[in-house]
Amino acid sequence: MTGEFGTPGDVPRTKDIVNGAFGLVKEYGKLVSELPWDDYDYHMAFPGFRQQIKRHRESLVEFMDKCCQLLPEKRRTAFKTGAGTLTEQQRSAVLDAVDSLLENVDGLLDNLKGKRLNATDQLSLTFGSELQRSSFAVDGGGCVLRPQLTFEHPVDNSPTPFCPVYYDEKGERHVGQPGIHPFAELIKNMSMPEEQLIRRVETPYLPLAQCPLRFVDATVDLEEVVALLLKEKEIAVDLEHHSFYSYQGFTCLMQISTRSEDILIDCLKLRSLMHLLAPVFLNPNILKVLHGAREDIRWLQKDFGLYLVNFFDTGIALQTLHMPHGLAFAVDHFCQVKLDKKYQTADWRIRPIPAEMVTYARQDTHFLLYVYDRLKTLLLNSEGRASIGNLLVHVLNESRRLSLEIYEKPQLDPDASYKIALGRSLGGLSSVQMQVAREIFNWRDAIAREVDDSPPAVLRLSAVLAIATKLPTSANDVLKCCTPVSMVVRTNVTRLVQIVKDSVGDDAITKNSESDVKVEPSSRETGPMPRIVGVHCPMTGTLPSIERRPAPVFLKEETAALRSTEPSAWFNAMRNVAAVLRNKRLPTVALPGQEVVEKLMRAKTAEKQLLDALEKREKYDTTRTLSDGKKYGFSRHGEDEEEIAVREEEDTAAENEDGGEKDGKAEASGEDGSKRSGMKLEEKAVALRQVYGTGSANRKRARMEKNKRYGGS
């Protein structure tokens, strides 16, 4: 691959691309969750917040528009620039685009990982070989064959209870009863071997590169492995299961590890012979070590009729020790080996198995026996608790209880299962739409049992909800709701259309049509402006559109021409009410602290009046001083200021004498005259203080200046 990246080594890894993309998505989702949704309307009142929301909204619409442009031209939907909301059609287009893109990515990744090999490639590759790009079926014509078609006993997907077929220690075949564990008594009454309860030296694991690997796909090899395992004291077991293109799923690979060897058993090829392992799994002297064995126990019962007697679950042990209970953590913690879990959900049906998947499979059991040794030591060294006693015995008892579980087929409750699966997505649907959702969901389960596919492989839950919401009435509309379209849906699309029509019913369609389209009588004279009455088109479609039939003839109402301009009685009444409300004076309510505010305002007004009085007084002193200078023939610049002050004092004395001769007039003038006289004396005193200053020494100097001036004359 050349071009933008240059050499093949420059091509970025898928993991890096996915981590980078999802890292941004997670960060964006985290920021969105921190938005103030409770006070969203309040924050929208602030221009800054509103502008940021608008900017992000426009960027999201632009991104969704780019996604829709990747769809075929007939299915594209244009987004209006600057639109604040999405229509139902645009929302559906975005969901379809994302589903289609993810389906394309899944297909491409399948090709890259070798999951889609044509028949020639599958026959030419050897077990554990590296998959080369040249062997990929890039045209998508090749696919993995359905292994269940080759099973000796057909798969039973009927809703009848699971009836176990099992083999005893001697290899004899038995048919059990539904709901009964055939080895329950053996498991309950089994006594633990003494060597499992005592402390023992830990056995180090062999390096993966130095440990022999055996692949078993023949009867002779399987018999040889059984004889080998019967000599062991502990074995590690794990299963690889496939459940997407199968209703109940099936086991594809079994991994078994001893202290010195790793074994991989092809369960697809040896499915009818896996019961040969019954003497090993039922032997109470052989400890079977598994991790998270709940599903493994059920798969062994369902596919091979095998049951576990005396096993140890390392997941339970980790939980008992309050440690993370993942296998990757245990191997990393005790063995310092990082497990790559990218093939955990791989398609294990493909044959031959690629080398990378082989390495992944053997790692699941290669380190497990050493992890068991370390956990056993920790359990023995830990103090027992009053509630559970010895921790090692507690883990063994919990594992024993887990091995008593039995497999049961998936059951469907026609009236409740769809509600559990769809959950809150059913909110807002009408009763008709709920009925359609129920019928489509139940049909999906029935057809999945019939073709032996998982329900999600037949029809995704999002498609079930889309059909229930939009109520499509044509095959093309149904297929648009089911993107990506499986072969089962494409083959049964007419059945889906009929389910929608049957769920609604012809009577409901006719009744809805008659109630929705009606004539509104009018007493006015008809005019030239017709309009359609009673037509409503919600986003999800209307009931009259369920059944294809000739379009109804909509009746028209003719509006009368406008002849009178006199306001109606209702309009006049509303206008009067509005006028009264405008003129009505709203009652005032005193706020807390109103009295304090009023006092502060009055003090502020008084302070302002005092400042104005002082300012006027200063102007008066300046004017009076200048007038005195003109009267005695000197100016403020040509005469000593002390002379001016002495003359002002003389004027004050003269005014006092005049005031004594006019006592009668002063008494008659009343209080106002005395106030004016007092104001003048105060003003003179202020003028003297400005010239001589304050204090007794300055007053003495002023008297001496006065006596000198008048005594010398």
XYZ file of C-alpha atoms in Angstrom, residues 205 235-237 257-258 289-291 314 327 330-331 362-375:
27
model
C 5.116 -22.834 34.267
C -5.602 -29.963 34.312
C -6.641 -26.509 33.074
C -9.662 -26.307 30.745
C -3.197 -27.711 29.563
C -1.153 -29.966 31.805
C -9.111 -25.712 36.931
C -11.238 -23.191 34.998
C -11.646 -19.431 35.103
C -9.908 -19.168 39.789
C -7.951 -13.686 33.778
C -4.322 -12.866 37.184
C -1.801 -13.779 34.476
C -3.399 -21.720 24.401
C -2.559 -18.741 26.606
C -5.963 -19.027 28.280
C -4.947 -22.338 29.904
C -1.127 -22.386 29.692
C -0.656 -20.163 32.776
C -3.787 -21.262 34.634
C -2.253 -24.087 36.704
C 0.484 -21.796 38.030
C -2.154 -19.153 38.827
C -4.023 -21.880 40.746
C -0.888 -22.666 42.783
C -0.399 -19.023 43.719
C -4.059 -18.510 44.613
